Every structure is written in C-alpha cells, then in structure tokens.
Short mmCIF file of C-alpha atoms in Angstrom, two decimals:
data_model
loop_
_atom_site.label_atom_id
_atom_site.label_comp_id
_atom_site.label_asym_id
_atom_site.label_seq_id
_atom_site.Cartn_x
_atom_site.Cartn_y
_atom_site.Cartn_z
CA MET O 9 59.82 -5.83 -15.55
CA GLU O 10 62.66 -3.32 -15.58
CA LYS O 11 61.38 0.23 -15.61
CA HIS O 12 63.11 3.28 -16.99
CA SER O 13 62.63 6.90 -16.10
CA LEU O 14 61.61 9.10 -19.02
CA ASN O 15 63.64 11.98 -17.62
CA GLY O 16 66.70 9.71 -17.20
CA THR O 17 66.36 8.37 -20.75
CA LEU O 18 66.16 11.87 -22.23
CA ILE O 19 69.19 12.98 -20.20
CA ILE O 20 71.22 10.00 -21.49
CA PHE O 21 70.22 10.69 -25.11
CA ASN O 22 71.08 14.39 -24.79
CA ALA O 23 74.42 13.59 -23.09
CA PHE O 24 75.24 11.19 -25.94
CA ASN O 25 74.59 13.96 -28.50
CA LEU O 26 76.79 16.41 -26.59
CA ILE O 27 79.67 13.91 -26.35
CA LEU O 28 79.35 13.10 -30.05
CA LEU O 29 79.41 16.80 -30.90
CA GLY O 30 82.55 17.30 -28.79
CA VAL O 31 84.32 14.39 -30.46
CA LEU O 32 83.45 15.68 -33.92
CA LEU O 33 84.67 19.18 -33.11
CA ARG O 34 87.98 17.88 -31.69
CA SER O 35 88.58 15.72 -34.76
CA GLY O 36 88.68 18.86 -36.92
CA MET O 37 85.88 17.64 -39.21
CA GLN O 38 84.40 20.26 -41.47
CA LEU O 39 81.20 22.03 -40.39
CA LEU O 40 78.81 20.57 -42.98
CA PRO O 41 79.61 16.89 -42.27
CA THR O 42 79.44 17.66 -38.53
CA LEU O 43 75.97 19.15 -38.88
CA LEU O 44 74.78 16.19 -40.96
CA ILE O 45 76.06 13.70 -38.38
CA MET O 46 74.40 15.66 -35.52
CA LEU O 47 71.13 15.86 -37.48
CA LEU O 48 71.13 12.08 -37.97
CA SER O 49 71.97 11.51 -34.32
CA THR O 50 69.20 13.85 -33.09
CA SER O 51 66.70 12.24 -35.47
CA LEU O 52 67.64 8.82 -34.14
CA VAL O 53 67.18 10.00 -30.55
CA GLN O 54 63.77 11.50 -31.34
CA PHE O 55 62.68 8.32 -33.17
CA LEU O 56 63.66 6.07 -30.28
CA THR O 57 61.96 8.40 -27.76
CA PHE O 58 58.78 8.59 -29.85
CA ARG O 59 58.73 4.81 -30.27
CA LEU O 60 59.09 4.30 -26.53
CA LEU O 61 56.38 6.81 -25.64
CA ASN O 62 54.01 5.63 -28.35
CA ARG O 63 54.21 2.04 -27.13
CA GLN O 64 53.30 3.10 -23.58
CA TYR O 65 50.56 5.44 -24.80
CA LYS O 66 49.03 2.71 -27.00
CA GLU O 67 48.81 0.29 -24.08
CA ILE O 68 46.99 2.88 -21.95
CA LYS O 69 44.73 3.89 -24.85
CA ASP O 70 43.73 0.26 -25.61
CA ILE O 71 42.75 -0.38 -22.01
CA THR O 72 40.78 2.89 -21.61
CA GLU O 73 38.86 2.20 -24.83
CA LYS O 74 37.81 -1.22 -23.50
CA VAL O 75 36.72 0.41 -20.22
CA SER O 76 34.71 3.02 -22.13
CA MET O 77 32.92 0.16 -23.93
CA GLY O 78 31.73 -1.17 -20.56
CA ASP O 79 34.45 -3.70 -19.67
CA HIS O 80 35.36 -2.37 -16.23
CA SER O 81 37.42 -5.45 -15.40
CA GLN O 82 40.33 -4.18 -17.55
CA ARG O 83 43.45 -2.89 -15.82
CA ILE O 84 46.61 -1.22 -17.18
CA PRO O 85 49.66 -3.53 -16.85
CA THR O 86 53.05 -2.51 -15.48
CA LEU O 87 54.75 -0.24 -18.02
CA ASN O 88 58.45 0.25 -18.84
CA VAL O 89 58.46 4.02 -18.45
CA GLU O 90 58.19 5.00 -14.80
CA GLU O 91 56.07 8.10 -15.38
CA PHE O 92 53.58 6.22 -17.57
CA ASN O 93 53.53 3.38 -15.07
CA GLU O 94 52.57 5.79 -12.27
CA LEU O 95 49.82 7.20 -14.49
CA GLY O 96 48.57 3.68 -15.26
CA GLN O 97 48.48 2.72 -11.57
CA SER O 98 46.53 5.90 -10.75
CA ILE O 99 44.04 5.01 -13.47
CA ASN O 100 43.78 1.48 -12.03
CA LYS O 101 42.98 2.90 -8.58
CA MET O 102 40.34 5.15 -10.11
CA LEU O 103 38.80 2.18 -11.95
CA GLY O 104 38.76 0.18 -8.71
CA LYS O 105 36.87 2.93 -6.89
CA LEU O 106 34.56 3.31 -9.87
CA ASP O 107 33.80 -0.42 -9.79
CA GLY O 108 32.98 -0.16 -6.09
CA THR O 109 30.66 2.81 -6.67
CA ILE O 110 28.94 1.11 -9.60
CA GLY O 111 28.52 -2.02 -7.51
CA HIS O 112 26.86 -0.07 -4.69
CA LEU O 113 24.62 1.73 -7.17
CA ALA O 114 23.64 -1.57 -8.75
CA ILE O 115 22.70 -2.96 -5.34
CA HIS O 116 20.68 0.15 -4.46
CA ARG O 117 19.03 0.11 -7.87
CA GLU O 118 17.97 -3.49 -7.40
CA GLU O 119 16.68 -2.72 -3.89
CA LEU O 120 14.73 0.26 -5.26
CA ARG O 121 13.34 -1.87 -8.07
CA LEU O 122 12.14 -4.47 -5.56
CA ILE O 123 10.59 -1.79 -3.34
CA VAL O 124 8.83 -0.09 -6.25
CA GLY O 125 7.66 -3.45 -7.56
CA THR O 126 6.11 -4.44 -4.23
CA ILE O 127 4.21 -1.15 -3.78
CA GLN O 128 0.53 -1.90 -4.21
CA ASP O 129 -0.24 1.64 -5.42
CA ALA O 130 0.36 2.81 -9.00
CA LEU O 131 3.71 4.62 -9.30
CA TRP O 132 5.25 6.01 -12.48
CA SER O 133 7.66 8.61 -13.85
CA ILE O 134 7.18 11.01 -16.77
CA ASN O 135 9.95 12.89 -18.58
CA ALA O 136 9.82 16.45 -19.93
CA GLU O 137 8.36 15.23 -23.26
CA GLY O 138 5.46 13.51 -21.50
CA LYS O 139 6.75 9.97 -22.07
CA ILE O 140 6.52 7.35 -19.35
CA GLU O 141 10.08 6.50 -18.28
CA TRP O 142 9.15 3.65 -15.96
CA ALA O 143 6.17 2.29 -14.05
CA ASN O 144 5.61 -0.39 -11.42
CA THR O 145 3.48 -3.51 -11.67
CA ALA O 146 0.45 -1.87 -10.02
CA PHE O 147 0.43 0.81 -12.75
CA ALA O 148 0.57 -1.82 -15.51
CA GLN O 149 -2.36 -3.67 -13.91
CA LEU O 150 -4.39 -0.47 -13.56
CA PHE O 151 -3.79 0.83 -17.11
CA ASP O 152 -4.26 -1.87 -19.75
CA LEU O 153 -2.80 0.23 -22.58
CA TYR O 154 0.64 0.46 -20.95
CA ASP O 155 3.38 -1.41 -22.82
CA GLU O 156 6.59 -1.76 -20.82
CA GLY O 157 8.55 -2.60 -23.95
CA ARG O 158 8.28 0.85 -25.54
CA MET O 159 8.25 4.50 -24.55
CA GLN O 160 4.68 5.82 -24.57
CA TYR O 161 3.19 9.25 -24.00
CA TYR O 162 1.11 9.31 -20.84
CA TRP O 163 -2.01 10.43 -22.74
CA GLU O 164 -1.74 7.26 -24.86
CA VAL O 165 -2.03 5.14 -21.73
CA ILE O 166 -4.19 7.25 -19.40
CA ARG O 167 -7.69 8.16 -20.56
CA ASN O 168 -9.21 9.45 -17.29
CA VAL O 169 -10.01 13.17 -17.71
CA SER O 170 -9.39 14.14 -14.06
CA LEU O 171 -6.04 12.38 -14.02
CA LEU O 172 -4.97 13.92 -17.35
CA ASN O 173 -5.92 17.41 -16.13
CA TYR O 174 -3.97 16.89 -12.92
CA ILE O 175 -0.81 15.84 -14.79
CA LYS O 176 -1.18 18.73 -17.23
CA GLU O 177 -1.63 21.31 -14.45
CA PHE O 178 1.15 19.74 -12.40
CA GLY O 179 3.55 20.19 -15.33
CA VAL O 180 2.74 23.92 -15.47
CA SER O 181 3.01 24.55 -11.72
CA SER O 182 5.64 22.89 -9.53
CA GLU O 183 3.46 23.43 -6.45
CA HIS O 184 2.84 20.15 -4.64
CA ARG O 185 -0.85 19.21 -4.83
CA ILE O 186 -2.94 16.30 -3.60
CA GLN O 187 -6.23 15.47 -5.28
CA GLU O 188 -8.89 12.80 -4.98
CA ILE O 189 -10.10 11.24 -8.22
CA ASN O 190 -12.60 8.51 -9.07
CA PHE O 191 -11.35 5.82 -11.43
CA ARG O 192 -13.18 2.63 -12.40
CA GLY O 193 -15.45 2.76 -9.37
CA HIS O 194 -12.63 3.35 -6.88
CA THR O 195 -11.33 6.45 -5.13
CA TYR O 196 -7.64 7.31 -5.40
CA LEU O 197 -5.47 9.94 -3.77
CA LEU O 198 -3.23 11.39 -6.48
CA SER O 199 0.04 13.14 -5.61
CA GLY O 200 3.18 14.08 -7.54
CA SER O 201 6.74 15.29 -7.12
CA GLN O 202 9.04 17.01 -9.61
CA ASN O 203 12.82 16.78 -10.08
CA PRO O 204 13.82 19.92 -12.02
CA ASP O 205 17.42 18.75 -12.48
CA ALA O 206 16.46 15.41 -14.04
CA GLN O 207 13.33 16.91 -15.66
CA ARG O 208 11.22 14.09 -14.31
CA THR O 209 7.83 13.97 -12.62
CA VAL O 210 6.98 11.06 -10.31
CA LEU O 211 3.28 10.39 -9.69
CA LEU O 212 1.54 8.15 -7.16
CA MET O 213 -2.07 6.91 -7.07
CA GLN O 214 -3.10 5.51 -3.68
CA ASN O 215 -6.33 3.56 -3.32
CA ILE O 216 -8.24 5.06 -0.37
CA ASP O 217 -11.43 2.98 -0.59
CA ASP O 218 -10.75 1.49 2.86
CA ILE O 219 -10.24 4.95 4.36
CA HIS O 220 -13.52 6.17 2.85
CA ARG O 221 -15.34 3.11 4.14
CA ALA O 222 -13.93 3.69 7.62
CA GLU O 223 -14.93 7.36 7.49
CA LYS O 224 -18.45 6.43 6.38
CA MET O 225 -18.74 3.89 9.19
CA LYS O 226 -17.59 6.52 11.67
CA LYS O 227 -20.08 9.10 10.37
CA ASP O 228 -22.92 6.56 10.35
CA PHE O 229 -22.04 5.58 13.91
CA ILE O 230 -22.09 9.23 15.04
CA VAL O 231 -25.42 9.88 13.30
CA ASN O 232 -27.01 6.77 14.83
CA LEU O 233 -25.55 7.50 18.25
CA ALA O 234 -26.80 11.09 18.16
CA HIS O 235 -30.26 9.89 17.10
CA GLU O 236 -30.43 7.29 19.89
CA LEU O 237 -29.20 9.73 22.55
CA ARG O 238 -31.43 12.64 21.59
CA THR O 239 -34.69 10.97 22.73
CA PRO O 240 -33.59 10.02 26.29
CA LEU O 241 -31.77 13.35 26.72
CA THR O 242 -34.88 15.25 25.70
CA ALA O 243 -36.90 13.19 28.18
CA ILE O 244 -34.37 13.84 30.97
CA LYS O 245 -34.44 17.56 30.23
CA GLY O 246 -38.25 17.66 30.16
CA PHE O 247 -38.71 15.69 33.40
CA SER O 248 -36.04 17.71 35.22
CA GLU O 249 -37.80 20.95 34.25
CA ALA O 250 -41.15 19.52 35.37
CA MET O 251 -39.65 18.53 38.76
CA GLU O 252 -38.61 22.13 39.43
CA GLU O 253 -42.17 22.99 40.51
CA THR O 254 -42.11 20.58 43.48
CA ALA O 255 -38.37 20.43 44.27
CA ASP O 256 -36.98 21.78 47.54
CA PRO O 257 -33.90 24.09 47.47
CA GLN O 258 -31.47 21.19 48.00
CA ASN O 259 -32.93 19.12 45.18
CA MET O 260 -33.20 22.21 42.97
CA ARG O 261 -29.39 22.43 43.01
CA TYR O 262 -29.13 18.84 41.75
CA LEU O 263 -31.77 19.48 39.08
CA LYS O 264 -29.77 22.46 37.77
CA ILE O 265 -26.67 20.27 37.53
CA ILE O 266 -28.66 17.65 35.60
CA GLN O 267 -30.09 20.30 33.28
CA ASN O 268 -26.68 21.91 32.63
CA HIS O 269 -25.06 18.61 31.67
CA THR O 270 -28.11 17.56 29.65
CA ASN O 271 -28.05 20.84 27.72
CA ARG O 272 -24.34 20.40 27.09
CA LEU O 273 -24.87 16.87 25.72
CA ILE O 274 -27.70 18.10 23.49
CA SER O 275 -25.45 20.91 22.20
CA LEU O 276 -22.71 18.37 21.51
CA ILE O 277 -25.13 16.17 19.57
CA ASN O 278 -26.38 19.16 17.58
CA ASP O 279 -22.83 20.21 16.68
CA LEU O 280 -21.91 16.65 15.69
CA GLN O 281 -24.92 16.40 13.41
CA THR O 282 -24.14 19.80 11.89
CA LEU O 283 -20.55 18.80 11.19
CA ILE O 284 -21.59 15.48 9.66
CA ARG O 285 -24.13 17.22 7.40
CA LEU O 286 -21.47 19.70 6.26
CA GLU O 287 -19.06 16.88 5.43
CA GLN O 288 -21.66 14.89 3.55
CA ASN O 289 -23.03 17.81 1.55
CA TYR O 290 -20.37 19.90 -0.19
CA SER O 291 -22.87 22.13 -1.99
CA ILE O 292 -23.77 25.64 -0.89
CA ASN O 293 -26.79 27.74 -1.85
CA LEU O 294 -25.32 31.11 -2.81
CA LYS O 295 -27.53 34.15 -2.50
CA GLU O 296 -26.82 37.86 -2.52
CA ILE O 297 -27.29 39.36 0.95
CA ASP O 298 -27.24 42.86 2.36
CA LEU O 299 -24.33 42.76 4.84
CA PRO O 300 -25.52 45.48 7.31
CA THR O 301 -28.97 43.85 7.54
CA PHE O 302 -27.43 40.39 7.88
CA PHE O 303 -25.24 41.40 10.83
CA ASP O 304 -28.07 43.30 12.49
CA ASN O 305 -29.99 40.00 12.52
CA ILE O 306 -26.94 38.24 13.97
CA LYS O 307 -26.84 40.83 16.75
CA LEU O 308 -30.54 40.32 17.43
CA ILE O 309 -30.14 36.52 17.66
CA LEU O 310 -27.22 36.83 20.08
CA SER O 311 -28.65 39.65 22.20
CA PRO O 312 -29.85 37.41 25.09
CA MET O 313 -26.38 35.88 25.52
CA LEU O 314 -24.70 39.30 25.15
CA GLU O 315 -26.93 40.80 27.83
CA ASP O 316 -26.33 37.85 30.13
CA LYS O 317 -22.54 38.24 29.86
CA LYS O 318 -22.74 42.07 29.81
CA VAL O 319 -20.74 42.16 26.60
CA GLU O 320 -21.26 44.76 23.88
CA LEU O 321 -21.32 43.61 20.25
CA GLN O 322 -20.27 46.32 17.78
CA ILE O 323 -20.84 45.98 14.03
CA ASP O 324 -18.76 48.02 11.55
CA ILE O 325 -19.51 47.17 7.89
CA ASP O 326 -18.07 49.32 5.10
CA PRO O 327 -21.12 50.82 3.32
CA THR O 328 -19.36 51.31 -0.04
CA HIS O 329 -20.01 47.71 -1.10
CA PRO O 330 -22.89 46.41 1.06
CA ARG O 331 -23.94 43.33 -0.94
CA PHE O 332 -22.14 40.00 -1.32
CA CYS O 333 -22.97 36.41 -2.37
CA VAL O 334 -22.80 33.71 0.33
CA ASP O 335 -24.87 30.84 1.70
CA PRO O 336 -26.95 32.84 4.23
CA PHE O 337 -27.77 29.96 6.59
CA LYS O 338 -24.22 28.56 6.73
CA PHE O 339 -22.74 32.07 6.86
CA GLU O 340 -24.93 32.81 9.88
CA GLN O 341 -23.53 29.75 11.65
CA ILE O 342 -19.99 31.12 11.28
CA PHE O 343 -20.64 34.27 13.27
CA ILE O 344 -22.95 32.72 15.83
CA ASN O 345 -20.24 30.16 16.64
CA LEU O 346 -17.43 32.74 16.67
CA VAL O 347 -19.33 35.18 18.90
CA GLU O 348 -20.35 32.35 21.26
CA ASN O 349 -16.69 31.31 21.39
CA SER O 350 -15.64 34.89 22.24
CA LEU O 351 -18.33 35.13 24.95
CA ARG O 352 -16.76 32.18 26.77
CA TYR O 353 -13.53 34.13 27.18
CA THR O 354 -14.88 37.67 27.57
CA GLU O 355 -16.44 39.17 30.70
CA ASN O 356 -17.85 42.74 30.73
CA GLY O 357 -15.99 43.54 27.53
CA ARG O 358 -16.79 44.02 23.89
CA ILE O 359 -16.78 42.07 20.61
CA LEU O 360 -16.20 43.91 17.34
CA ILE O 361 -17.17 42.65 13.87
CA ARG O 362 -15.62 44.65 11.03
CA GLY O 363 -16.23 43.85 7.39
CA LYS O 364 -15.34 45.21 3.97
CA ALA O 365 -16.46 43.79 0.65
CA THR O 366 -14.91 44.45 -2.76
CA ASP O 367 -15.52 43.12 -6.24
CA SER O 368 -13.00 40.33 -5.57
CA ASP O 369 -13.54 39.27 -1.94
CA LEU O 370 -15.08 39.88 1.48
CA THR O 371 -12.84 40.37 4.52
CA ILE O 372 -14.32 40.14 8.01
CA GLU O 373 -12.56 40.40 11.37
CA ILE O 374 -14.12 39.30 14.67
CA SER O 375 -12.18 40.71 17.63
CA ASP O 376 -12.70 40.56 21.38
CA ASN O 377 -10.86 41.95 24.40
CA GLY O 378 -11.13 38.75 26.40
CA SER O 379 -8.49 36.60 28.06
CA GLY O 380 -6.86 35.53 24.78
CA ILE O 381 -5.41 32.17 23.69
CA ALA O 382 -1.90 30.90 24.48
CA PRO O 383 0.41 30.69 21.41
CA GLU O 384 0.90 26.93 21.76
CA HIS O 385 -2.85 26.36 21.30
CA LEU O 386 -3.36 28.51 18.18
CA PRO O 387 -2.27 25.90 15.57
CA ARG O 388 -4.83 23.38 16.90
CA ILE O 389 -7.92 25.39 17.84
CA PHE O 390 -9.75 24.40 14.63
CA GLU O 391 -9.37 20.68 15.38
CA ARG O 392 -12.44 18.74 16.47
CA PHE O 393 -12.89 18.52 20.25
CA TYR O 394 -9.70 20.50 20.88
CA VAL O 395 -10.19 22.87 23.80
CA ALA O 396 -7.51 25.39 24.76
CA ASP O 397 -8.93 25.73 28.31
CA PRO O 398 -10.94 22.59 29.18
CA SER O 399 -12.10 23.77 32.60
CA ARG O 400 -13.39 27.10 31.23
CA SER O 401 -15.04 25.33 28.31
CA ARG O 402 -16.89 22.85 30.54
CA SER O 403 -18.25 25.57 32.75
CA ASN O 404 -19.51 27.46 29.71
CA SER O 405 -20.99 24.42 27.87
CA GLY O 406 -18.44 24.38 25.06
CA THR O 407 -18.35 21.27 22.86
CA GLY O 408 -15.01 21.78 21.08
CA LEU O 409 -16.73 21.55 17.69
CA GLY O 410 -17.75 25.16 17.04
CA LEU O 411 -14.49 26.30 15.43
CA ALA O 412 -14.25 23.08 13.40
CA ILE O 413 -17.71 23.86 11.98
CA VAL O 414 -16.62 27.45 11.24
CA LYS O 415 -13.53 26.34 9.35
CA HIS O 416 -15.54 23.81 7.35
CA ILE O 417 -18.12 26.40 6.27
CA VAL O 418 -15.38 28.86 5.31
CA ALA O 419 -13.73 26.12 3.23
CA LEU O 420 -17.06 25.44 1.48
CA HIS O 421 -16.98 29.09 0.40
CA ASN O 422 -13.36 28.58 -0.84
CA GLY O 423 -12.24 31.04 1.82
CA THR O 424 -9.57 31.15 4.51
CA ILE O 425 -9.67 31.78 8.24
CA ASP O 426 -6.74 32.85 10.43
CA VAL O 427 -6.44 33.67 14.10
CA THR O 428 -4.15 35.91 16.14
CA SER O 429 -4.27 36.25 19.90
CA THR O 430 -2.43 37.82 22.83
CA LEU O 431 -2.93 36.56 26.37
CA GLY O 432 -4.72 39.15 28.46
CA GLU O 433 -5.59 41.34 25.46
CA GLY O 434 -7.93 39.31 23.26
CA THR O 435 -8.32 37.33 20.05
CA THR O 436 -8.99 38.22 16.41
CA PHE O 437 -10.35 35.88 13.74
CA LYS O 438 -9.89 37.01 10.14
CA ILE O 439 -12.04 35.51 7.37
CA VAL O 440 -11.50 36.12 3.64
CA ILE O 441 -14.17 34.87 1.22
CA PRO O 442 -13.59 35.18 -2.55
CA ALA O 443 -16.41 36.63 -4.61
CA SER O 444 -18.87 34.16 -6.20
CA LYS O 445 -21.99 34.47 -8.29
CA ALA O 446 -25.37 33.54 -6.90
CA SER O 447 -26.88 30.34 -8.23
#
C-alpha cells in the first residue's frame, strides 16, 4: 500500500493555494471574486485533509475499542498516512508485549491456583469489607457454610469464637501474630498476613495434631525415663555413700567421682521433670508476697552455696512498693536458678539482686562480676541443654536446663527476661513482670 506523508500532503495543498492565489492576482481579477475563489480552495483543502485524517483515526479507534473489550488478537493494519502508520505499528508492538505479559501472568496464576489447591491446610483471603475473596479446597471442606459461587462475609461462614476474635483483632493491628486454636476436636496454628496496598488479608490454618502428638510422646518418654532412672541412681548414690566408711584413700577418689556424676544425673532428672510439669500446667497460683522477706528467704536457702564459693549476695529492694503478686513457689525457682548459674561463673565475687515494684510492673536485675558470657552465646542461652562453656558447666554440675526453666516461669507470669554480658566483667539478667491480681 502506497503511503503518504501528512507533512508532504499539507505542503502540497498549501503550495497549490499559493500558486492559485498568484495566478488570480496576475489575471487582474477583482478582490471579492479572488477572495471567494481562495475561500473555496482552502475549504476544499481542509475537507480533503480532514477526510484523510478521519479515515486513519477511525481505523485506529475501531481496533483499540476491540482491544479494550478483551480481544487482544487485534492489530492495526498498514495505514496510508506515514505518521499514523508509525503510531499504529507502535501500538501493535505495545499490544504484542502486553499479550506476552498477560500470557506469563496467566501461567503464573494457573500455577498459583494449583499450588493453593494442593495445600492441605485451609487458606483464604478477606477484603477490607470482610468478604471472602477466594479460598482453597481445604477451607471449603473445613467450613461447610462456604459457597464458592458468591461473595460471603467471613462471619457468615466461620462460627468459631477464637477464630473470629483473631480475625477481628488482626484487622485492627497489622502486627503479625500466631495463635493456636481448637476447632472440631483438632488443634490448628492460625497465622495471617496483610497487604495494605491491595487491602487484603490472607489467613492460614495449619493442622498441628501430629506435632502435638509427637510432643506428648516426647514428654511421656522423658517422664518415664526419669522415673526409671531415679530408682537406680538413688541406690547408686546411697551405696556409694555407705562405702565411704570402709573405703581406702584410692577408692575414696573413685567414690567421689561416682557421687559427683550421680548427683549431676539426679539434678538433670529433677530439672527435666520440672520443665515438663511447667509445660503441662500453664496455670499459676498468684499470691501477694512481701518482696524484702521473700528475697531474705532466697538468701537463706542459697547461703551454703554462697559460703562455699566465697561469693557475697546483696539484696537491694525498693521499699516504696514492697508487695507484689506472683506465684511464690515458681518465683523462688527463678532466683535460685539464676543465682546458681551466676555461682558457676563467679569466684570470690559478688551477686547483686535489685528490684523495684510499681503499680504496673516489677523490675528485677540479677548482676554478677563473674567471667561473663561471649556475645555469640547470648541469643541461645535460654535454649534447653545449651551450655556456653561446656567444660565449666560439667565441672560445676550444670544441666543446661536452668535458664530454660527460668524463661518458662517468666513467660507464665506474662513477663520478659533479657540478658547483657561483658567478658571479664560479668552478666546481668533483667526480668520485668506485669502486675496481676491474686487469685
């Protein structure tokens, strides 16, 4: 198809008008007829130009309207006017790239749909109005009231109170939270994620029955193992102590080794049983205690170990607010374990317990001037059986469970525990317990 330049066409039309005007002026024609002839000529030029441009514009407009209706296979044909033809080819290139992008998105969408459909856990999305945008097969099987064919509010489908409260609170706060809920005799781990730009919330319910069963089997195994080991260990300890009366110096050394390792195993069993009991029983018996008296008793309990290590324990409790509600027995375990932990790393030094209670919380710091803990160990010291210095811990009968027990008791009081330490200078544990009312 022969193409014409719009600029060239306009130049030709204008040149024609100029030549016509020159001819009319040379012929001596009067002014009025000359103006009428030039007006007709200019009108004819404008009509032909408009007709040419309108035809090209209409072809582009027809194609773009079909594309906007969803027919992306349409393309603009070759046009007569060069400038419009270049515009049409640019639009064709854009449509080609758009087709490629849409094709990739369609593939990814199908892959995502297959992935979501094969997930065995319930997965769904909620918009800002609270309507369920989409849900996978597992969600439809779990919630009988869900109808995929229509948009439903989540409270029309979900009737579990814990789940409804979680979704409601999650909509108010964008903070990521994970929560266990019981639903139809099963335990689920509920988590969510928000997309502020799309105003969508995606929620996931994972069935953790198998994990709970495995945890229960592990705890039962530990309880049974501890029970079976306690009797022979007690017998070994008793017989080794009885043999001290008739043992010679050489055998006495071996008996002490047996007794040390037996005592360490008994301590390990005791700590394991304590930790298992704490995990199985989440309740605490809150009572109001007098803090100065409480810590004086702690000092009395620990005095034999303090004297043996020649370590001074100092107590500094703010007297302005001396009473606070805690579980006395579990609270006692916290400080016995922390002081025993400090004693393993402190020789001929001091341990300081400072506390201050207010109407809102209780803050206690336990500091020592011992050898300190290396920075790389600090993030893991509350893990079970984790020992920052294994050789030192073995020689001092550490089990690696004391700090795990401390953290668990603090968590039962809805509190927090942090640690800071400098090698060669000492370690400080900081505990913050929010105020609670006695039961």
